[in-house]
Short mmCIF file of C-alpha atoms in Angstrom, two decimals:
data_model
loop_
_atom_site.label_atom_id
_atom_site.label_comp_id
_atom_site.label_asym_id
_atom_site.label_seq_id
_atom_site.Cartn_x
_atom_site.Cartn_y
_atom_site.Cartn_z
CA MET A 1 -16.19 60.18 -46.46
CA ASN A 2 -14.54 56.50 -46.97
CA THR A 3 -17.49 54.59 -46.82
CA THR A 4 -15.79 51.38 -47.18
CA PRO A 5 -16.47 48.82 -44.76
CA TYR A 6 -14.52 47.90 -41.93
CA VAL A 7 -12.30 45.51 -42.25
CA ALA A 8 -10.62 43.59 -39.12
CA THR A 9 -7.38 42.59 -41.04
CA SER A 10 -7.05 46.26 -42.54
CA PRO A 11 -7.69 49.34 -40.94
CA PRO A 12 -9.31 51.81 -42.26
CA VAL A 13 -7.66 55.06 -44.04
CA GLY A 14 -9.32 58.15 -43.57
CA PRO A 15 -9.37 60.54 -46.55
CA ASP A 16 -6.08 62.79 -43.71
CA PHE A 17 -5.25 60.67 -41.24
CA LEU A 18 -4.39 56.87 -40.44
CA LEU A 19 -6.05 55.35 -37.67
CA THR A 20 -5.05 51.55 -36.93
CA ASP A 21 -7.21 49.48 -34.78
CA HIS A 22 -4.14 50.15 -31.81
CA ASP A 23 -4.75 53.55 -31.84
CA PHE A 24 -8.46 53.07 -31.37
CA ALA A 25 -8.52 50.77 -28.70
CA LYS A 26 -5.72 53.56 -27.15
CA ILE A 27 -8.22 56.40 -27.34
CA ARG A 28 -11.10 54.35 -25.68
CA ALA A 29 -8.75 53.21 -23.09
CA LEU A 30 -7.48 57.02 -22.17
CA ILE A 31 -11.37 58.29 -22.05
CA HIS A 32 -12.97 55.99 -20.74
CA GLU A 33 -10.33 56.71 -17.70
CA ARG A 34 -10.24 59.90 -18.15
CA ALA A 35 -14.01 60.55 -18.08
CA GLY A 36 -15.65 57.73 -17.95
CA ILE A 37 -17.21 57.58 -21.30
CA ALA A 38 -17.29 53.68 -22.64
CA LEU A 39 -17.00 54.04 -26.00
CA GLY A 40 -18.15 51.25 -28.29
CA ALA A 41 -17.00 49.53 -31.55
CA GLN A 42 -19.55 50.90 -33.28
CA LYS A 43 -17.96 54.67 -32.93
CA ARG A 44 -14.49 54.34 -34.53
CA GLN A 45 -16.17 57.03 -37.59
CA MET A 46 -17.20 59.25 -35.17
CA VAL A 47 -14.09 59.43 -32.70
CA TYR A 48 -11.74 59.69 -36.41
CA SER A 49 -13.81 62.54 -37.31
CA ARG A 50 -13.94 64.63 -34.24
CA LEU A 51 -10.03 64.06 -33.55
CA ALA A 52 -8.89 64.43 -36.92
CA ARG A 53 -9.53 68.18 -36.11
CA ARG A 54 -7.09 68.22 -33.62
CA LEU A 55 -4.58 66.18 -35.79
CA ARG A 56 -5.13 69.03 -38.50
CA ASP A 57 -4.59 71.62 -35.74
CA LEU A 58 -1.43 70.40 -34.50
CA GLY A 59 0.08 69.70 -38.13
CA LEU A 60 0.02 66.04 -36.52
CA LYS A 61 0.01 63.08 -39.90
CA GLU A 62 -1.25 60.19 -38.07
CA PHE A 63 -3.21 59.40 -35.02
CA SER A 64 0.31 57.59 -33.29
CA ALA A 65 1.65 60.45 -32.94
CA TYR A 66 -1.09 62.61 -31.45
CA LEU A 67 -1.55 59.84 -28.94
CA ARG A 68 2.61 60.06 -28.27
CA TYR A 69 1.55 64.19 -27.67
CA LEU A 70 -1.26 63.52 -25.12
CA GLU A 71 1.28 61.22 -23.37
CA SER A 72 3.93 62.59 -23.30
CA ASP A 73 2.57 65.46 -20.93
CA PRO A 74 -0.61 64.88 -18.25
CA ASN A 75 -1.06 68.10 -17.65
CA SER A 76 -1.21 69.52 -21.18
CA GLU A 77 -4.09 71.32 -21.95
CA GLU A 78 -4.81 68.52 -25.07
CA TRP A 79 -6.11 66.87 -22.59
CA GLN A 80 -9.50 69.06 -22.10
CA SER A 81 -9.28 69.22 -26.21
CA PHE A 82 -9.13 65.68 -26.44
CA THR A 83 -12.11 64.77 -24.32
CA ASN A 84 -14.28 67.97 -25.41
CA ALA A 85 -14.09 66.45 -29.17
CA LEU A 86 -15.45 62.90 -27.61
CA THR A 87 -18.00 63.90 -25.35
CA THR A 88 -21.29 64.29 -26.97
CA ASN A 89 -23.61 67.19 -26.36
CA LEU A 90 -27.33 66.60 -27.79
CA THR A 91 -29.71 69.15 -25.39
CA ALA A 92 -32.44 71.19 -25.56
CA PHE A 93 -35.03 73.64 -23.36
CA PHE A 94 -37.40 71.67 -21.13
CA ARG A 95 -35.68 68.50 -23.05
CA GLU A 96 -38.01 65.76 -21.67
CA ALA A 97 -40.73 68.25 -20.27
CA HIS A 98 -42.28 65.60 -17.79
CA HIS A 99 -39.85 66.15 -15.36
CA PHE A 100 -40.15 70.19 -14.58
CA PRO A 101 -43.22 70.03 -13.69
CA VAL A 102 -42.28 67.16 -10.82
CA LEU A 103 -39.87 69.92 -10.41
CA ALA A 104 -41.94 73.17 -10.00
CA GLU A 105 -44.53 70.33 -6.98
CA HIS A 106 -41.25 69.66 -5.16
CA ALA A 107 -39.50 72.74 -4.81
CA LYS A 108 -43.14 74.30 -3.58
CA LYS A 109 -42.46 71.85 -0.85
CA CYS A 110 -38.65 73.15 -0.12
CA PRO A 111 -37.20 74.28 2.89
CA GLN A 112 -36.08 78.02 0.83
CA PRO A 113 -33.41 78.30 0.05
CA VAL A 114 -34.35 76.00 -2.89
CA THR A 115 -30.39 74.24 -4.88
CA VAL A 116 -30.17 72.24 -8.15
CA TRP A 117 -27.44 70.63 -9.63
CA CYS A 118 -27.30 70.30 -13.35
CA SER A 119 -24.35 67.60 -13.39
CA ALA A 120 -24.58 67.74 -17.00
CA ALA A 121 -25.59 71.67 -18.01
CA SER A 122 -23.49 71.39 -21.30
CA THR A 123 -24.20 74.77 -23.69
CA GLY A 124 -27.08 75.85 -20.60
CA GLU A 125 -30.70 75.39 -22.23
CA GLU A 126 -30.86 72.51 -19.02
CA PRO A 127 -30.03 74.94 -15.73
CA TYR A 128 -31.83 77.60 -17.62
CA SER A 129 -34.96 75.44 -17.99
CA ILE A 130 -34.72 74.05 -14.12
CA ALA A 131 -34.36 78.40 -13.65
CA MET A 132 -36.87 79.86 -15.40
CA THR A 133 -39.31 76.36 -13.88
CA LEU A 134 -38.38 77.61 -10.16
CA ILE A 135 -39.31 81.24 -10.86
CA GLU A 136 -42.62 79.58 -12.37
CA ALA A 137 -43.01 78.20 -9.07
CA LEU A 138 -41.51 79.87 -6.00
CA GLY A 139 -41.95 83.52 -7.42
CA ALA A 140 -40.39 86.39 -5.75
CA ARG A 141 -38.72 83.42 -3.51
CA ALA A 142 -36.78 81.90 -6.47
CA SER A 143 -34.64 84.79 -6.34
CA ALA A 144 -32.74 83.10 -3.22
CA ALA A 145 -33.06 79.60 -5.58
CA CYS A 146 -29.31 78.15 -6.95
CA VAL A 147 -29.47 76.23 -9.86
CA VAL A 148 -25.11 74.72 -9.91
CA ALA A 149 -24.51 73.65 -13.69
CA THR A 150 -21.58 71.89 -14.08
CA ASP A 151 -19.90 69.72 -17.17
CA ILE A 152 -17.27 68.55 -18.43
CA ASP A 153 -16.07 70.31 -21.81
CA THR A 154 -15.30 73.86 -21.26
CA GLN A 155 -16.31 74.82 -24.49
CA VAL A 156 -19.77 74.20 -23.96
CA LEU A 157 -19.61 75.95 -20.65
CA ALA A 158 -18.76 79.14 -21.87
CA LYS A 159 -21.25 78.98 -24.57
CA GLY A 160 -23.33 78.44 -21.35
CA VAL A 161 -22.02 81.53 -19.64
CA ALA A 162 -22.75 83.36 -22.37
CA GLY A 163 -26.59 82.69 -22.54
CA VAL A 164 -27.09 83.53 -26.19
CA PHE A 165 -29.11 81.96 -28.23
CA THR A 166 -30.34 81.13 -31.81
CA THR A 167 -34.32 82.17 -32.18
CA GLU A 168 -34.38 78.67 -33.64
CA GLN A 169 -33.13 76.76 -30.19
CA VAL A 170 -36.24 78.55 -28.20
CA SER A 171 -39.12 78.70 -31.18
CA LYS A 172 -40.41 75.88 -28.86
CA LEU A 173 -40.95 77.68 -25.94
CA SER A 174 -44.51 79.46 -25.64
CA PRO A 175 -44.78 83.29 -26.11
CA GLU A 176 -45.01 83.68 -22.73
CA ARG A 177 -41.66 82.46 -21.61
CA LEU A 178 -40.12 83.83 -24.47
CA LYS A 179 -40.82 87.74 -23.36
CA ARG A 180 -40.80 86.73 -19.67
CA PHE A 181 -37.47 85.25 -19.66
CA PHE A 182 -35.54 85.49 -22.68
CA LEU A 183 -34.43 89.39 -24.49
CA ARG A 184 -34.40 89.52 -28.11
CA GLY A 185 -31.26 90.65 -30.11
CA SER A 186 -31.64 93.86 -32.36
CA GLY A 187 -29.24 95.51 -35.25
CA ALA A 188 -26.32 92.10 -35.78
CA HIS A 189 -27.43 90.07 -32.96
CA ALA A 190 -31.14 89.97 -35.04
CA GLY A 191 -31.74 86.49 -35.03
CA LYS A 192 -30.17 85.95 -31.21
CA VAL A 193 -31.51 86.32 -27.89
CA ARG A 194 -30.08 86.42 -24.33
CA ILE A 195 -31.21 84.62 -21.47
CA ARG A 196 -32.39 87.61 -18.77
CA PRO A 197 -30.18 88.36 -16.03
CA GLU A 198 -32.13 88.01 -12.97
CA VAL A 199 -32.66 84.19 -14.91
CA ALA A 200 -28.89 83.74 -16.02
CA ALA A 201 -28.23 85.05 -11.55
CA MET A 202 -29.36 81.90 -10.58
CA VAL A 203 -27.15 79.81 -12.54
CA GLN A 204 -23.73 78.89 -11.67
CA PHE A 205 -21.86 77.42 -14.22
CA SER A 206 -18.15 75.86 -13.69
CA ARG A 207 -16.45 72.45 -14.74
CA LEU A 208 -16.51 69.27 -13.05
CA ASN A 209 -15.40 65.52 -13.69
CA LEU A 210 -17.53 63.18 -12.54
CA LEU A 211 -15.05 60.45 -12.22
CA ASP A 212 -12.51 63.33 -10.33
CA PRO A 213 -12.08 62.29 -6.71
CA LYS A 214 -13.17 65.22 -5.02
CA TRP A 215 -16.45 67.40 -6.24
CA ALA A 216 -16.16 71.49 -5.36
CA LEU A 217 -19.31 71.30 -4.53
CA LYS A 218 -20.63 72.89 -1.36
CA GLU A 219 -24.57 72.94 -0.96
CA PRO A 220 -26.93 69.76 0.06
CA PHE A 221 -29.52 69.38 -3.28
CA ASP A 222 -32.83 69.49 -3.26
CA ALA A 223 -32.05 68.01 -6.59
CA ILE A 224 -30.03 66.67 -9.28
CA PHE A 225 -30.23 66.35 -12.92
CA CYS A 226 -28.20 64.01 -14.36
CA ARG A 227 -29.89 63.09 -17.47
CA ASN A 228 -28.84 61.38 -20.32
CA VAL A 229 -24.74 60.92 -19.14
CA MET A 230 -24.61 57.44 -17.71
CA ILE A 231 -25.57 56.01 -20.96
CA TYR A 232 -21.69 56.96 -21.34
CA PHE A 233 -20.66 55.02 -17.93
CA ASP A 234 -20.15 51.22 -17.54
CA LYS A 235 -22.37 49.68 -14.48
CA PRO A 236 -19.35 49.99 -11.97
CA THR A 237 -19.06 53.34 -12.72
CA GLN A 238 -22.65 54.45 -12.38
CA GLY A 239 -22.86 53.07 -9.30
CA LYS A 240 -20.18 54.58 -7.76
CA ILE A 241 -21.28 57.96 -9.29
CA LEU A 242 -24.57 57.53 -7.83
CA GLN A 243 -23.33 56.21 -3.76
CA ARG A 244 -21.24 59.93 -4.41
CA PHE A 245 -24.36 61.65 -5.27
CA ALA A 246 -26.54 60.48 -1.77
CA PRO A 247 -24.67 62.35 0.15
CA LEU A 248 -25.23 65.72 -1.31
CA MET A 249 -29.10 65.74 -1.59
CA LYS A 250 -31.63 66.63 1.22
CA PRO A 251 -33.68 64.08 2.87
CA HIS A 252 -36.05 63.14 0.23
CA GLY A 253 -33.79 64.59 -2.38
CA LEU A 254 -35.04 64.39 -6.08
CA LEU A 255 -32.61 62.29 -9.06
CA PHE A 256 -33.78 63.14 -12.50
CA ALA A 257 -32.61 60.47 -14.93
CA GLY A 258 -32.87 60.73 -19.11
CA HIS A 259 -34.92 58.47 -20.40
CA SER A 260 -32.86 55.36 -21.23
CA GLU A 261 -31.53 55.35 -18.04
CA ASN A 262 -32.47 53.20 -15.30
CA PHE A 263 -30.86 53.12 -12.05
CA SER A 264 -33.29 49.96 -10.21
CA PHE A 265 -29.93 48.42 -9.76
CA ALA A 266 -29.37 51.36 -6.78
CA ASN A 267 -32.38 51.08 -5.04
CA GLN A 268 -30.57 50.87 -1.63
CA THR A 269 -30.20 54.11 -2.40
CA PHE A 270 -32.66 55.35 -4.76
CA ARG A 271 -36.26 54.34 -5.17
CA LEU A 272 -38.84 54.81 -8.48
CA ARG A 273 -41.19 57.65 -7.76
CA GLY A 274 -42.22 58.75 -11.35
CA GLN A 275 -40.98 58.29 -15.14
CA THR A 276 -37.16 58.23 -14.15
CA THR A 277 -37.52 60.11 -11.42
CA TYR A 278 -35.75 58.71 -8.26
CA GLU A 279 -36.53 60.29 -4.40
CA LEU A 280 -33.22 59.74 -2.07
CA VAL A 281 -33.66 56.82 0.53
CA SER A 282 -33.97 58.20 3.55
CA ASN A 283 -31.61 56.69 6.35
CA ARG A 284 -34.68 55.97 8.79
CA THR A 285 -36.78 54.38 5.36
CA LYS A 286 -33.65 51.72 4.83
CA ALA A 287 -33.78 50.93 8.79
CA ALA A 288 -37.67 50.31 8.43
CA ALA A 289 -36.28 47.92 5.68
#
């Protein structure tokens, strides 16, 4: 790997491809336009390493050729590969665990059926954690509940749909949860587990870009999980997305944010209820204010 410090007047040459200042700026602009992701200047090496794989697969010699290839066809499937490559997917079962007891208590008070939107589903750990929480909280009533799991990255969604995980990925779950919610693999599948069918049946996976002008979502939600997503967007983009969340939520619906995210600037729409947990401000509450 090239470890030479970057100097603005001398663009770095990677092991295989040249990434110029102009190319990097263009990539940053395109991913912001397509996915709302605001890449900082410090992400240059990440961009190089992730997109270099696409250049190799396509047999291209330089980033400028890759950019020309992308822009030659606005409907090319390569745009999805471009987005997938630059999307960060860090997830785990019951990550930021303080949210799930809050969801459980909220679900118990909600009219049936309970609906939850996980807007950054990644490889499925988060929506499946939501489904498990609803089963534990609602018992038999959970069969009517629905978790809508969306993500912009088609590759991670495919993994979520498969519902297969390594034993390392579930190693922090209790023995009770492992027995109740997973099937253990054997033979060629040893060292892996699969989510049980009754849990998988509660989760509906589909691709959704939060920047799309229309979202193919029908039901109003009791809760929305949008965790560790907004950190990749600038403030104006964050504000627009939060405003679009509100009409999709039931009265007093909950919005769960990531540990480093703060939506206090949208206090006309959401009020802080607990640690990175927000409640929809109802029209009646707004009028009283």
